[in-house]
Structure formats: structure tokens, C-alpha cells
Amino acid sequence: MTSGPDKVVVRIDHDLEEIVPGYLKNRWNDVEAMRNALKQGDFESLRVLGHRMKGSGAGYGFDAITEIGRGVENAAKTSQAGEIAQGIQDLVAYLERVEVVYE
Amino acid sequence: MKILIADDSQDDRLLLETILNKAGFRDLVFADSGPAARAILESAVAIPPVGLVLMDVDMPGGNGLETLVLLKGADRFRHLPVIMVTGQADVQDVVRAFERGAVDYITKPFNRVELLARVKSVIALEEANQKVRHSEKRLRDLTSALGEGLASLDAAGRLAFLNPAGEHLLGRSEAELLGREFHQTVHPDGRGCPIAAIGAAETDAGCPLEGAGLHPGQVRVGETRLVDAGGADFPASYSLVALVEERLVRGAVVAFRDITALKRDEERLRLAASIVRNSQEGVMIVDPGTMCIVDINPAFTFITGYPREEALGRKPSLLHSGRQEAEFYRVLWAQLERTGRWQGEIWNRRRDGELFPEWLSITALRDPQGRTTHYVGLFTDITTRKRMEERLQHQAHHDVLTGLPNRILMTDRLGRALAQARRDKRQVGLLYVDLDGFKPINDTHGHGAGDAVLREVANHLGRLIRASDTAARVGGDEFVIILGGVQGEADVTAVADKVLAALSRTFWVDGRACVVGASIGIALFPRDAETGEELLGRGDTAMYQAKREGRNRYCIWQRTADPAALSADERQMALGYDDGL
């Protein structure tokens, strides 16, 4: 399978095929939730959202989401809004480019 | 096995569900917080019960570690394996999880291979543990049902297990005694027993159990005294066996029971046996099935002459004298069967053949179902008593001086003779004998001489008559002879002649001559009288007639010489005439 130069190809066990689309859709919900929380300065919610992404991403096969989640969680602990905004932006960019291949 | 997944992240729950489902674990329940997890564990959802919990450490609204602590503190969930789920960097969480009783941990994000490996490993361990717990429960259930105490000791002789009966006997719980040296429950009086020896051997090098003489394959049984929690000691029987692994003694099992009641019963039995052994009464125990003698006491041997080895296995008829008819025994057994008891007098035969009377009391011992288990015969030799009775009987009916029947017995014999004569249609002859010249012997030579003469006279009279006839002394010098079954007067006068001949002679007493004679009155039944009393009266009358006619003769009663016509003076004259000589 080929993909465009801006695509990120992730290979995932076909056992998880049923739940991966839902997982990615939930991350778009996270983007929305994080933006709202950031606007309101709700760093605790941001920490929890980051913590969950960190714990789940690699489990589904998305190592990058784990990394982004770790960054958001750590930034939220020290209330670094800039770092968090960057994390949200990285997540959006990743979600837009990620292409899943089941094998 | 049912698995509970407690995680606040829906994505993680879904991921775990998918991974576990694909691996074949389909019985899953979910909770999004610690309290929700506990609610599920305690609810009907958890039936069949949850066998494994995967619990996220970091959950808002219910920390996983706190929930773990609560679970491990509850008896129901103490054995429930919990795998904690932590972030990769949370080493402290891992340490805390193990400290609080977690069986393993998994890090997030999940590595599928690692996750399944750990879950499978814990499940295998849990299944093995369940088997052990089940086995242990079964062992406890089994040993709980035992009436006897059961204790397991380790190689040092310390308690590792005690069943409920053991707890009850020792008055202490297993928890109180765990790790304590079991030999401390032995009372100082039981020092010699191998359980106590475990303690004594402990100071020596090596295994205390072996030091106590407990070797592989050996079972030591015996009795000792144990002490309960209150310090009271009780007699106990024990069985001590070594637990062996690879040919080495690794521990021991002690089975023990309170034998207070047993000891008391033994003591009572010993006492009972001692009483039977020392009893003056003969005792014979008979098996109702074989009707053979199964036990006797020394008095049995003393009375019957049969030693124990000759009596056991024989039937009681060994002692039969043949003096009782079959009917006697039939009645005896019938009563014994009906009432369980019989007693009475019976004649038996000793080993040397001698017959003897015994007072026998037989009791049928019966079990609670009413079946006869044994017959017990108690008997006393009453030979001496019988002889005494016979002597008294004899004394009551015989004259002490001459040994002849007295008036009482004579009256009885006369009655019988008359009855017999009526049946046989024959006659009875009566001779009323009064000695002539007896009083002067007493007066001249003393009563001793008189008595000697009377004894001589009695001897002669006894020799003159048949065994079936009776010669009795009825007064000082008066005798009555009863002749049964006579044909007529001639039979009687023939005896009277013999009496006159025998008594009309000189008796020598201590070198002194004593001369007596006899006046005899004769009467016949039924010719002269209808009753014994009447016949005696006729004989008496005829005797006076003989006196009157000159003594030393007999007179036959005659109706024409009416005895009632004889005046008192004439009677006195006849006697005076006699006494004057």
C-alpha cells in the first residue's frame, strides 16, 4: 500500500479494526475538549485528557498520540498554556495525516 | 474465568475488551471507578464470582490503590487476585501496589503480548491457588467432621494445623497455637510419651522429631495426659506419625482424643471384673447363640471342680445331675425367655460326680434392641444350708434321746399309713408299748441309766420292724409301733410277741442289771377305729388292759371292754401297780 508524502502510515493488527475508527474519532472530541479547557484555563481536565491519551495511544498502535498526551499532561501539571496549545496543534496535524493499514 | 476491568478511560476499557476477547476471555465486566468496581464485586453481576481484577491505579473519583486496600481487607476478597494498571513511569505506584497485595502489574499503554502473558500467568496461578484452597477447605471439612483432634507439626515440632475438634479439646484456637511447640500441651505426668520427647530432644542437634524417636514409616500410639487452656489435664490417647519428604522427617501428624469417659468405663469394668472374680458365688456366662459357656469365675471352679479350661466352650449341661426332669428345664427356659430371669433351687453334679444343691439365679442380658446377648448364671452351693435344714427338720420330728420319730412325726406317719390302707383296702396295726418297771431304774440307778435303757429299747424296736413301719417314742417310757399293710390281727400279734421277747430281759448298764418288760395295747384300723387319734386311744386303752392283766403281755382292744368305762381310779391303780415294782 502506498500513501502520499504528507501521510503517516500506521500498521495495526486487524483484531483492532473494529475499534480503531472510534478511537480516532474520540481524539477529535479530545481536540475540542482541550481547546475549550484551555480557553477556560482548566488545567486539571487537560491533565486528565493528556494522561488518557498517553495511556491509550500506543496501546491502539498510535505511539505519537501517547507522546502528544504525555506532553499535554506534563504541561498541564505546570499550567503551560503554550505547550498545551502546541500539543493540540500536533494532535490535529497527526489526525489529519494518519492513515491506518490493518494487517 | 470472569475478569473485572476497572478503568476510567472508555478507550482503554474498549481496548482491553477487544484484546482479551480475541484471546478467548469473554466473561468480562467493567467499572469506570474504584467504588463502581467494589459495587460490581459485591453484586449479583459477579456471579459466578470474579476471578481476576485489572485495576487502573489512576482513576478520578476512586483511586485504584485505595480500592485495592479495601478489597484486601475484606475476607471475601482477600484471595481475589488483582493486577494493577499503571503508567510506565510510575515505579512508586508499582511498589505500593505490591505492598497492598496486588498480584502483578501492567503498564500503560498496553503491550498486547505482555498484557496477555501476565493475565494468563496470573490466571494459571489463581487456578492453582483455588485448587489448593479447595483442597485445604476439603481437608478442613474432613478434619472438622472428625471427632478426634488432629494436629500437624512442622519439623521443629511446632503446630502448623489444628482441626476444630483439636481446638475444642485443647480449649484454644488454631490461630493461638500456630507456631507454638505442641509438646507444651503435654502434662508433666505424660513426660514419657513421644510427643513430650519432641520438646526434650529440641536441645540436641538434628531434627527434634527424630530425636523423639519418630522415624519414617513409624506410627507411635499410646496414652498420655494433655493440658487444656484452663490448665486442667485430661487423659488422651494419641497416634503420632512422621511426615516424610525425600526420606527425611519433615513434620508429624498427631491424632488425639479425650479418653476420660473411656478410662472411667474401664475402671468400672475393672471393678466389676474384680467383684466377679472375688465373688463367693459361682458365675457362668453363656453365649445365647452357641449355648456354650464363654466365661466363669474362680468360685465356679471352687464349687463345681471344673477348671476354667475345661468349662469354657462346654454347655451348661456339663453340670446336669439328672435329678430334674425335662419338664423342669422347659419351664425354666420359658420363664427366662418371658421375663429375662429365673431363680430357684437346682441339683447339679460336680466334676467328681458328687451331686449338690445350688441356689441358681439366671439373668438374660439384653441389648437396647431387646436381643439377648448373654445369659449370666449366679449360683451358691447350698449343701451346708440343706444339711442344716434337714437337721432342724429331723430335730423337730425326732426324739433327741433315742433318735426315733417323736409324737409329731408319729401322728403324721399314722395319718399317711391310714390313707394308704384305705387306698389298698388293707389294715394298719398299732402297738402301744409302755415299759414295765422303768421308773425304779431311774430312781435306783439315776436318769443316765434310764436313758441308756431307753436307747437300748429303741434300738431293739427299730430292728424288729420293717423299714416301711414306724417305731416312735411318744412319752417318757411309751412307744408306738405302726405296722402298715397288715393282713390281719395275726401279723400284729406276731410283732407284739417279738417285742415282748426282746424287751423281757435284763439290760446291763455300766455293769448294773436293769430289768424291764413291756405292756402292749393292740388296735387295728379300720376294724377298731376310724381315725388315727381314735386308733391311738384304742391302743392306749388296750395297753392299760395289759397292765391290769399282769404286765409283760399284750392285750387286743375289744369293744366289749369299753375303754370309756375304765374309771380314773382303776387307771391310777394300774399305774400304781406298775410304779410299785
XYZ file of C-alpha atoms in Angstrom:
684
model
C 0.000 0.000 0.000
C 1.281 3.445 -0.866
C 0.438 6.811 0.529
C 1.049 10.442 -0.149
C 4.180 12.251 1.172
C 2.175 14.005 3.870
C 0.512 10.861 5.131
C 1.598 8.973 8.246
C 1.011 5.240 7.772
C 0.326 3.220 10.904
C 0.130 -0.591 10.750
C -2.316 -2.072 13.214
C -3.378 -5.645 13.950
C -6.673 -6.383 12.178
C -8.029 -7.623 15.514
C -8.450 -3.961 16.426
C -10.046 -2.902 13.160
C -13.470 -2.515 14.729
C -12.409 -0.142 17.462
C -9.712 1.992 15.824
C -12.021 4.333 13.862
C -13.961 5.051 17.004
C -10.743 5.701 18.853
C -9.558 8.252 16.287
C -12.982 9.914 16.291
C -12.748 10.227 20.089
C -9.424 12.045 19.646
C -11.139 14.718 17.577
C -13.514 15.068 20.527
C -10.413 15.450 22.720
C -9.186 18.250 20.458
C -12.446 20.078 21.001
C -12.451 19.382 24.731
C -8.825 20.510 25.151
C -9.427 23.737 23.247
C -12.397 24.532 25.487
C -10.481 23.638 28.620
C -7.553 25.735 27.525
C -9.815 28.715 26.920
C -11.176 28.271 30.459
C -7.730 27.616 31.972
C -8.993 24.152 33.232
C -5.588 22.534 33.552
C -6.893 19.576 35.625
C -9.163 18.484 32.766
C -6.262 18.993 30.393
C -4.056 16.810 32.614
C -6.628 14.012 32.643
C -7.157 14.223 28.856
C -3.400 14.179 28.292
C -2.998 11.284 30.751
C -5.632 9.216 28.967
C -4.096 9.830 25.520
C -0.712 8.909 26.906
C -2.093 5.650 28.338
C -4.131 4.615 25.317
C -2.411 5.812 22.141
C 0.391 3.296 21.843
C -1.923 0.543 23.022
C -4.018 1.075 19.890
C -0.830 1.443 17.839
C -0.609 5.233 17.775
C 2.686 5.905 19.538
C 2.504 9.561 18.505
C -0.763 10.063 20.396
C 0.894 8.688 23.529
C 3.730 11.147 23.093
C 1.374 14.081 22.482
C -0.677 13.043 25.511
C 2.454 12.857 27.698
C 3.369 16.421 26.576
C -0.103 17.766 27.337
C -0.236 16.018 30.738
C 3.156 17.363 31.789
C 2.377 20.889 30.504
C -0.990 20.836 32.310
C 0.709 19.928 35.592
C 2.715 23.180 35.333
C -0.058 25.173 33.602
C 1.979 25.880 30.458
C -0.735 27.010 28.066
C 1.667 27.470 25.136
C 2.940 23.908 25.367
C -0.621 22.659 25.543
C -1.730 24.655 22.507
C 1.233 23.205 20.629
C 0.174 19.699 21.712
C -3.375 20.301 20.443
C -1.989 21.546 17.160
C 0.295 18.485 16.864
C -2.654 16.207 17.542
C -4.778 17.863 14.885
C -1.910 17.613 12.385
C -1.422 13.924 13.247
C -5.091 13.072 12.994
C -5.321 14.781 9.624
C -2.400 12.858 8.212
C -2.674 9.425 9.851
C -3.566 6.501 7.590
C -4.231 3.117 9.139
C -3.279 -0.122 7.484
C -4.636 -3.326 9.088
C -2.578 -6.431 8.799
C -12.802 -17.100 34.470
C -14.660 -13.839 34.955
C -12.452 -10.750 34.751
C -13.352 -7.304 36.071
C -11.787 -4.327 34.287
C -11.768 -1.119 36.305
C -10.590 1.863 34.254
C -11.931 5.373 33.893
C -10.871 5.568 30.230
C -13.512 4.194 27.909
C -10.883 3.816 25.187
C -8.773 1.657 27.468
C -11.749 -0.441 28.555
C -12.651 -0.987 24.919
C -9.081 -1.860 24.018
C -8.768 -4.338 26.877
C -12.119 -5.868 25.995
C -11.067 -6.333 22.385
C -7.646 -7.776 23.200
C -8.991 -10.139 25.867
C -11.962 -11.201 23.750
C -9.699 -12.036 20.852
C -7.562 -14.085 23.271
C -10.631 -16.057 24.363
C -11.542 -14.257 27.606
C -15.176 -13.454 27.019
C -16.597 -13.207 30.538
C -15.759 -9.584 31.275
C -17.377 -6.931 33.442
C -16.448 -3.263 33.557
C -16.259 -0.438 36.046
C -15.152 3.161 35.493
C -14.112 3.816 39.096
C -12.968 2.114 42.315
C -16.363 2.328 44.047
C -18.073 1.023 40.895
C -15.641 -1.927 40.893
C -16.482 -2.793 44.516
C -20.186 -2.459 43.826
C -19.884 -4.944 40.978
C -17.837 -7.380 43.078
C -20.477 -7.314 45.794
C -23.436 -7.524 43.419
C -25.198 -10.296 41.532
C -23.298 -9.303 38.412
C -20.355 -11.061 39.972
C -21.989 -14.487 39.800
C -20.122 -16.583 39.021
C -17.616 -14.649 41.111
C -14.954 -12.527 39.537
C -11.686 -14.445 39.447
C -9.371 -11.626 38.382
C -9.378 -7.822 38.531
C -7.460 -5.461 36.228
C -7.473 -2.138 38.070
C -6.182 1.202 36.894
C -4.177 2.969 39.577
C -5.106 6.483 38.496
C -8.865 6.917 38.370
C -10.661 10.183 39.202
C -13.335 9.575 41.862
C -11.754 6.442 43.338
C -8.085 5.731 43.420
C -7.166 2.163 42.386
C -4.742 1.677 45.282
C -7.336 2.691 47.859
C -9.805 0.265 46.329
C -7.130 -2.450 46.427
C -6.632 -1.844 50.171
C -10.372 -2.065 50.810
C -10.653 -5.314 48.861
C -7.728 -6.995 50.580
C -9.155 -6.026 53.943
C -12.385 -7.894 53.266
C -12.473 -11.634 53.998
C -14.464 -12.307 50.837
C -11.894 -10.738 48.543
C -8.661 -11.461 50.380
C -7.739 -14.170 47.915
C -9.014 -12.315 44.801
C -6.022 -11.638 42.515
C -5.713 -8.008 41.398
C -3.410 -6.829 38.598
C -2.745 -3.122 38.889
C -2.519 -0.996 35.730
C -0.021 1.858 35.965
C 1.771 4.374 33.801
C 5.231 3.344 32.635
C 6.983 5.928 34.750
C 5.073 5.202 37.954
C 7.573 2.946 39.749
C 6.330 4.109 43.128
C 2.815 3.032 42.188
C 4.132 -0.464 41.382
C 5.870 -0.717 44.736
C 2.778 0.472 46.596
C 0.577 -1.934 44.633
C 2.681 -4.944 45.637
C 2.784 -3.756 49.245
C -1.009 -3.632 49.287
C -1.454 -7.154 47.962
C -1.526 -6.794 44.163
C -0.502 -9.988 42.439
C 1.086 -8.282 39.414
C 1.075 -5.044 37.409
C 0.693 -3.975 33.780
C 1.901 -0.713 32.325
C 0.080 1.632 30.014
C -0.019 1.981 27.125
C -0.717 -1.695 26.786
C 1.694 -4.017 25.128
C -0.627 -6.713 23.892
C 1.888 -9.573 24.278
C 2.862 -8.507 27.771
C -0.754 -7.959 28.795
C -1.867 -11.431 27.731
C 1.211 -13.088 29.170
C 0.617 -11.520 32.573
C -3.125 -12.189 32.593
C -2.604 -15.815 31.613
C 0.130 -16.251 34.173
C -1.991 -14.814 36.972
C -4.989 -16.883 35.925
C -2.882 -20.054 35.959
C -1.582 -19.127 39.402
C -5.059 -18.318 40.649
C -6.425 -21.593 39.360
C -3.627 -23.439 41.131
C -4.330 -21.437 44.283
C -8.015 -22.184 44.018
C -7.203 -25.862 43.815
C -5.008 -25.564 46.880
C -7.676 -23.577 48.727
C -10.313 -26.058 47.658
C -8.126 -28.926 48.729
C -7.379 -27.186 52.001
C -11.071 -26.499 52.544
C -11.874 -30.108 51.810
C -9.180 -31.180 54.261
C -10.611 -28.829 56.867
C -14.136 -30.006 56.201
C -12.984 -33.594 56.545
C -10.963 -32.995 59.663
C -13.785 -30.848 61.072
C -16.055 -33.840 60.840
C -13.573 -35.904 62.840
C -14.391 -36.426 66.466
C -10.734 -36.584 67.329
C -8.193 -33.822 67.443
C -5.787 -33.640 64.540
C -2.636 -31.546 64.629
C 0.061 -31.147 62.046
C 3.544 -30.246 63.266
C 6.492 -28.882 61.359
C 9.991 -30.326 61.549
C 10.656 -28.391 64.754
C 7.548 -29.795 66.395
C 5.619 -26.531 66.076
C 1.911 -26.517 65.323
C 1.054 -25.912 61.677
C -2.557 -27.055 61.669
C -5.224 -27.903 64.214
C -8.735 -29.095 63.411
C -11.857 -27.875 65.260
C -12.030 -30.985 67.447
C -8.415 -30.341 68.451
C -9.277 -26.716 69.243
C -12.183 -27.918 71.372
C -10.067 -30.462 73.258
C -7.233 -28.044 73.961
C -9.545 -25.094 74.573
C -7.503 -22.952 72.237
C -7.956 -21.807 68.649
C -5.637 -22.878 65.897
C -4.585 -19.219 65.493
C -3.490 -19.079 69.147
C -1.382 -22.206 68.848
C 0.088 -21.766 65.362
C 3.870 -21.843 65.573
C 3.782 -22.929 69.214
C 5.564 -26.098 70.275
C 2.937 -28.788 70.519
C 4.751 -30.728 73.228
C 3.853 -27.903 75.618
C 0.304 -29.241 75.659
C 1.541 -32.429 77.357
C 1.035 -32.543 81.126
C 4.175 -33.260 83.242
C 2.623 -36.652 84.088
C 2.909 -37.531 80.394
C 6.638 -36.846 80.187
C 7.446 -40.312 78.938
C 5.367 -40.077 75.762
C 6.984 -39.343 72.386
C 5.046 -36.078 71.973
C 6.696 -34.746 75.110
C 10.022 -36.158 73.933
C 9.902 -33.787 70.939
C 10.453 -30.951 73.400
C 13.185 -32.738 75.295
C 15.041 -33.530 72.072
C 14.977 -29.976 70.860
C 18.154 -29.040 72.641
C 20.033 -31.764 70.826
C 21.358 -31.275 67.345
C 19.281 -32.525 64.455
C 15.558 -32.916 63.907
C 13.629 -32.855 67.191
C 11.092 -35.280 65.753
C 13.760 -37.847 65.057
C 15.272 -37.017 68.411
C 11.939 -38.060 69.892
C 12.280 -41.428 68.255
C 9.922 -40.667 65.371
C 11.274 -42.239 62.233
C 9.920 -42.513 58.697
C 7.203 -45.108 58.421
C 6.774 -45.405 62.151
C 3.492 -44.844 63.952
C 3.689 -44.265 67.687
C 0.490 -44.859 69.609
C -0.204 -44.638 73.290
C -1.818 -42.716 76.084
C -0.722 -39.548 77.810
C -2.169 -36.546 79.620
C -2.777 -33.251 77.830
C -3.482 -29.834 79.300
C -6.234 -27.519 78.103
C -6.283 -23.713 78.133
C -7.616 -23.636 81.683
C -4.689 -25.729 82.915
C -6.881 -28.777 83.503
C -5.355 -32.037 82.336
C -7.191 -34.974 80.830
C -6.211 -38.463 79.695
C -5.746 -38.724 75.966
C -4.916 -41.427 73.511
C -2.695 -40.420 70.620
C -1.311 -41.622 67.357
C 1.865 -39.910 66.161
C 3.133 -40.421 62.641
C 6.038 -38.801 60.823
C 5.513 -36.750 57.662
C 8.265 -37.772 55.323
C 9.660 -35.961 52.298
C 12.561 -37.401 50.398
C 13.187 -39.899 53.172
C 13.575 -37.194 55.759
C 11.174 -36.425 58.582
C 9.712 -33.015 57.741
C 6.932 -32.938 60.266
C 4.415 -35.042 62.070
C 0.698 -35.565 62.434
C -0.796 -36.163 65.863
C -4.280 -37.571 66.213
C -5.585 -37.409 69.771
C -8.802 -37.914 71.682
C -10.097 -37.400 75.191
C -10.425 -40.792 76.865
C -11.789 -39.611 80.226
C -15.063 -41.464 79.694
C -13.246 -44.495 78.353
C -10.975 -44.555 81.400
C -13.964 -44.251 83.715
C -15.699 -47.113 81.931
C -12.512 -49.173 82.084
C -12.275 -48.539 85.791
C -15.875 -49.585 86.288
C -15.313 -52.680 84.186
C -12.183 -53.493 86.158
C -14.121 -53.101 89.379
C -16.961 -55.246 88.073
C -14.494 -57.887 86.911
C -12.796 -57.805 90.296
C -16.119 -58.269 92.061
C -16.994 -61.215 89.838
C -13.524 -62.692 90.291
C -13.659 -62.444 94.055
C -17.313 -63.331 94.463
C -18.175 -66.329 96.596
C -20.968 -67.013 94.171
C -20.198 -69.125 91.131
C -20.611 -67.160 87.896
C -21.188 -68.686 84.497
C -21.697 -66.637 81.319
C -23.319 -68.357 78.378
C -23.497 -67.290 74.745
C -27.128 -67.469 73.630
C -26.158 -68.412 70.074
C -23.973 -71.426 70.764
C -25.326 -72.007 74.275
C -21.723 -72.580 75.307
C -20.009 -71.264 78.422
C -17.873 -68.251 77.491
C -16.678 -67.225 80.932
C -16.620 -68.400 84.536
C -15.148 -67.094 87.769
C -12.882 -68.814 90.290
C -15.854 -69.587 92.562
C -17.349 -71.627 89.701
C -14.245 -73.781 89.719
C -14.210 -73.962 93.505
C -17.825 -75.133 93.660
C -18.007 -77.435 90.640
C -14.394 -78.610 90.434
C -14.192 -77.747 86.730
C -11.113 -75.645 85.902
C -11.607 -72.754 83.505
C -10.074 -74.517 80.511
C -12.425 -77.459 80.917
C -15.538 -75.360 81.361
C -15.145 -72.819 78.535
C -16.711 -73.931 75.294
C -18.815 -76.593 77.054
C -22.545 -76.413 77.508
C -24.065 -75.766 80.951
C -25.490 -79.295 80.809
C -21.967 -80.240 81.840
C -23.306 -79.873 85.372
C -26.579 -81.755 84.907
C -27.312 -84.101 87.762
C -30.233 -85.880 86.133
C -32.342 -85.140 89.193
C -34.535 -82.658 87.343
C -36.950 -83.798 84.677
C -37.009 -82.322 81.160
C -40.199 -80.523 82.159
C -38.289 -78.651 84.858
C -35.904 -77.208 82.292
C -38.718 -76.448 79.856
C -40.456 -74.309 82.491
C -37.137 -72.695 83.434
C -36.376 -71.612 79.842
C -39.924 -70.490 79.200
C -39.772 -68.162 82.201
C -36.296 -66.949 81.287
C -37.434 -66.055 77.774
C -40.559 -64.354 79.030
C -39.213 -62.372 81.988
C -35.456 -62.417 81.428
C -34.981 -64.015 84.862
C -35.205 -67.311 86.640
C -34.168 -68.350 90.092
C -34.592 -71.392 92.158
C -33.037 -74.458 93.685
C -31.467 -76.994 91.410
C -29.358 -80.104 91.831
C -26.140 -80.229 89.852
C -23.216 -82.584 89.608
C -19.630 -81.700 90.454
C -16.704 -82.824 88.341
C -16.025 -85.647 90.829
C -19.590 -86.885 90.368
C -20.957 -85.649 93.672
C -24.438 -84.158 93.495
C -25.001 -80.866 95.223
C -27.893 -78.475 95.633
C -27.397 -74.913 94.464
C -29.422 -71.747 94.530
C -29.267 -70.571 90.931
C -30.212 -67.191 89.544
C -30.143 -66.764 85.756
C -30.451 -63.386 84.050
C -30.733 -62.767 80.314
C -28.646 -59.717 79.397
C -30.264 -57.821 76.540
C -29.060 -55.108 74.192
C -31.063 -51.923 73.511
C -32.875 -53.754 70.705
C -34.033 -56.376 73.180
C -31.846 -59.155 71.795
C -30.301 -61.455 74.351
C -26.547 -61.048 74.287
C -25.631 -63.327 77.196
C -27.084 -65.446 79.933
C -25.466 -64.946 83.311
C -25.884 -67.649 85.914
C -25.018 -66.944 89.558
C -25.129 -69.841 91.935
C -24.370 -70.716 95.507
C -23.654 -74.182 96.838
C -26.391 -74.698 99.427
C -25.273 -78.151 100.596
C -24.478 -76.854 104.074
C -27.735 -74.969 104.296
C -29.661 -78.004 103.116
C -27.956 -80.187 105.722
C -28.766 -77.659 108.390
C -32.365 -77.571 107.271
C -32.513 -81.346 107.264
C -31.047 -81.489 110.738
C -33.570 -78.986 112.033
C -36.309 -80.887 110.266
C -35.057 -84.097 111.878
C -34.793 -82.495 115.282
C -38.313 -81.205 115.044
C -39.642 -84.652 114.277
C -37.414 -86.991 116.234
C -36.723 -87.762 119.817
C -33.339 -86.432 120.781
C -32.538 -89.275 123.168
C -33.398 -92.312 121.051
C -33.420 -90.859 117.518
C -36.863 -92.390 116.998
C -39.703 -90.323 115.451
C -41.464 -88.223 118.095
C -45.170 -87.856 118.615
C -45.481 -85.208 115.862
C -43.902 -87.386 113.217
C -45.670 -90.491 114.517
C -49.033 -88.699 114.129
C -48.098 -87.752 110.582
C -46.945 -91.275 109.711
C -50.065 -92.728 111.220
C -52.209 -90.450 109.059
C -50.295 -91.499 105.944
C -50.484 -95.186 106.868
C -54.242 -94.928 107.294
C -54.646 -93.156 103.967
C -52.542 -95.795 102.258
C -54.547 -98.575 103.893
C -57.803 -97.049 102.726
C -56.490 -96.969 99.172
C -55.114 -100.511 99.340
C -58.060 -101.800 101.351
C -55.699 -103.254 103.896
C -55.221 -102.741 107.604
C -52.914 -100.879 109.916
C -51.774 -102.389 113.171
C -50.888 -100.164 116.131
C -48.889 -101.297 119.160
C -48.930 -99.011 122.179
C -45.908 -100.067 124.228
C -45.335 -98.984 127.824
C -42.293 -100.250 129.662
C -42.833 -102.181 132.868
C -40.564 -101.426 135.791
C -38.843 -98.431 134.198
C -39.376 -95.870 136.977
C -37.406 -97.886 139.576
C -34.408 -97.890 137.209
C -34.424 -94.103 137.143
C -34.941 -93.954 140.899
C -32.307 -96.558 141.747
C -29.614 -96.054 139.128
C -30.229 -92.474 138.054
C -31.529 -90.881 134.863
C -28.365 -91.741 132.986
C -29.130 -95.429 133.389
C -32.764 -94.846 132.463
C -31.713 -93.047 129.304
C -29.352 -95.875 128.380
C -32.152 -98.396 128.767
C -34.474 -96.272 126.622
C -31.832 -96.109 123.885
C -31.415 -99.881 124.021
C -35.158 -100.407 123.849
C -35.344 -98.043 120.872
C -32.618 -99.980 119.086
C -34.460 -103.229 119.593
C -37.752 -101.837 118.429
C -36.116 -100.396 115.349
C -34.637 -103.759 114.456
C -37.925 -105.590 114.865
C -39.897 -103.707 112.272
C -39.705 -103.255 108.529
C -38.265 -100.076 107.053
C -41.736 -99.062 105.969
C -43.063 -99.337 109.529
C -42.623 -96.776 112.284
C -41.458 -97.054 115.859
C -41.836 -93.794 117.750
C -41.210 -92.582 121.271
C -44.321 -90.729 122.370
C -43.725 -90.292 126.101
C -41.246 -90.981 128.924
C -41.324 -94.756 128.579
C -44.092 -95.049 125.980
C -43.555 -96.156 122.409
C -45.887 -96.598 119.459
C -45.309 -99.007 116.627
C -47.250 -98.542 113.390
C -47.408 -101.524 111.053
C -48.676 -100.721 107.596
C -50.379 -103.064 105.131
C -51.145 -105.885 107.564
C -53.487 -108.714 106.616
C -54.984 -109.260 109.982
C -54.547 -109.473 113.736
C -52.042 -112.323 113.490
C -49.482 -110.119 111.719
C -49.686 -107.656 114.575
C -49.583 -110.085 117.456
C -46.533 -111.704 115.845
C -44.702 -108.414 116.154
C -46.019 -107.940 119.689
C -44.599 -111.291 120.626
C -41.220 -110.305 119.217
C -41.303 -107.044 121.137
C -42.142 -108.824 124.390
C -39.374 -111.306 123.789
C -36.868 -108.564 123.008
C -37.702 -106.385 125.982
C -38.348 -109.009 128.675
C -34.744 -109.258 129.526
C -32.025 -107.718 131.584
C -30.237 -104.674 130.197
C -26.742 -104.104 131.500
C -25.805 -100.506 132.085
C -22.326 -99.798 133.444
C -22.252 -103.264 134.965
C -25.627 -102.896 136.606
C -28.603 -105.092 135.774
C -31.715 -103.285 134.679
C -34.779 -105.449 134.207
C -37.745 -104.149 132.275
C -40.714 -105.577 130.469
C -43.486 -104.215 128.326
C -47.238 -103.906 128.389
C -48.625 -103.654 124.886
C -52.001 -102.490 123.684
C -53.007 -103.502 120.165
C -55.616 -101.920 117.927
C -56.321 -102.391 114.235
C -57.562 -99.995 111.640
C -60.207 -99.985 110.303
C -61.554 -102.740 112.495
C -61.183 -100.896 115.828
C -61.131 -97.227 114.875
C -61.901 -94.817 112.067
C -59.216 -92.191 112.709
C -55.612 -92.117 113.781
C -56.456 -90.398 117.034
C -59.097 -92.977 117.785
C -56.743 -95.815 116.928
C -54.125 -94.389 119.237
C -56.708 -94.126 122.013
C -57.724 -97.761 121.479
C -54.089 -98.852 121.675
C -53.624 -96.858 124.873
C -56.715 -98.413 126.408
C -55.599 -101.913 125.475
C -52.162 -101.185 126.949
C -53.776 -100.388 130.331
C -55.735 -103.549 129.988
C -52.426 -105.441 129.641
C -51.123 -103.670 132.746
C -54.190 -104.741 134.587
C -53.850 -108.272 133.437
C -50.397 -108.504 134.973
C -47.924 -106.762 132.717
C -45.446 -108.155 130.251
C -48.120 -109.125 127.809
C -50.217 -107.705 125.103
C -53.916 -107.065 125.016
C -56.030 -106.577 121.911
C -58.562 -103.839 122.192
C -62.086 -105.128 122.442
C -65.182 -103.122 122.010
C -66.885 -105.049 124.821
C -64.267 -103.848 127.282
C -65.341 -100.233 126.692
C -62.351 -98.023 127.387
C -64.664 -95.217 128.459
C -65.870 -97.423 131.340
C -62.419 -97.578 132.812
C -62.547 -95.331 135.877
C -59.871 -92.890 136.875
C -59.223 -94.941 139.982
C -58.753 -98.115 138.019
C -56.343 -96.289 135.737
C -54.423 -94.984 138.726
C -54.402 -98.413 140.263
C -52.943 -99.934 137.130
C -50.191 -97.314 137.026
C -49.576 -97.555 140.770
C -49.242 -101.254 140.445
C -46.664 -100.667 137.805
C -44.825 -97.989 139.719
C -44.701 -100.119 142.770
C -42.284 -102.575 141.250
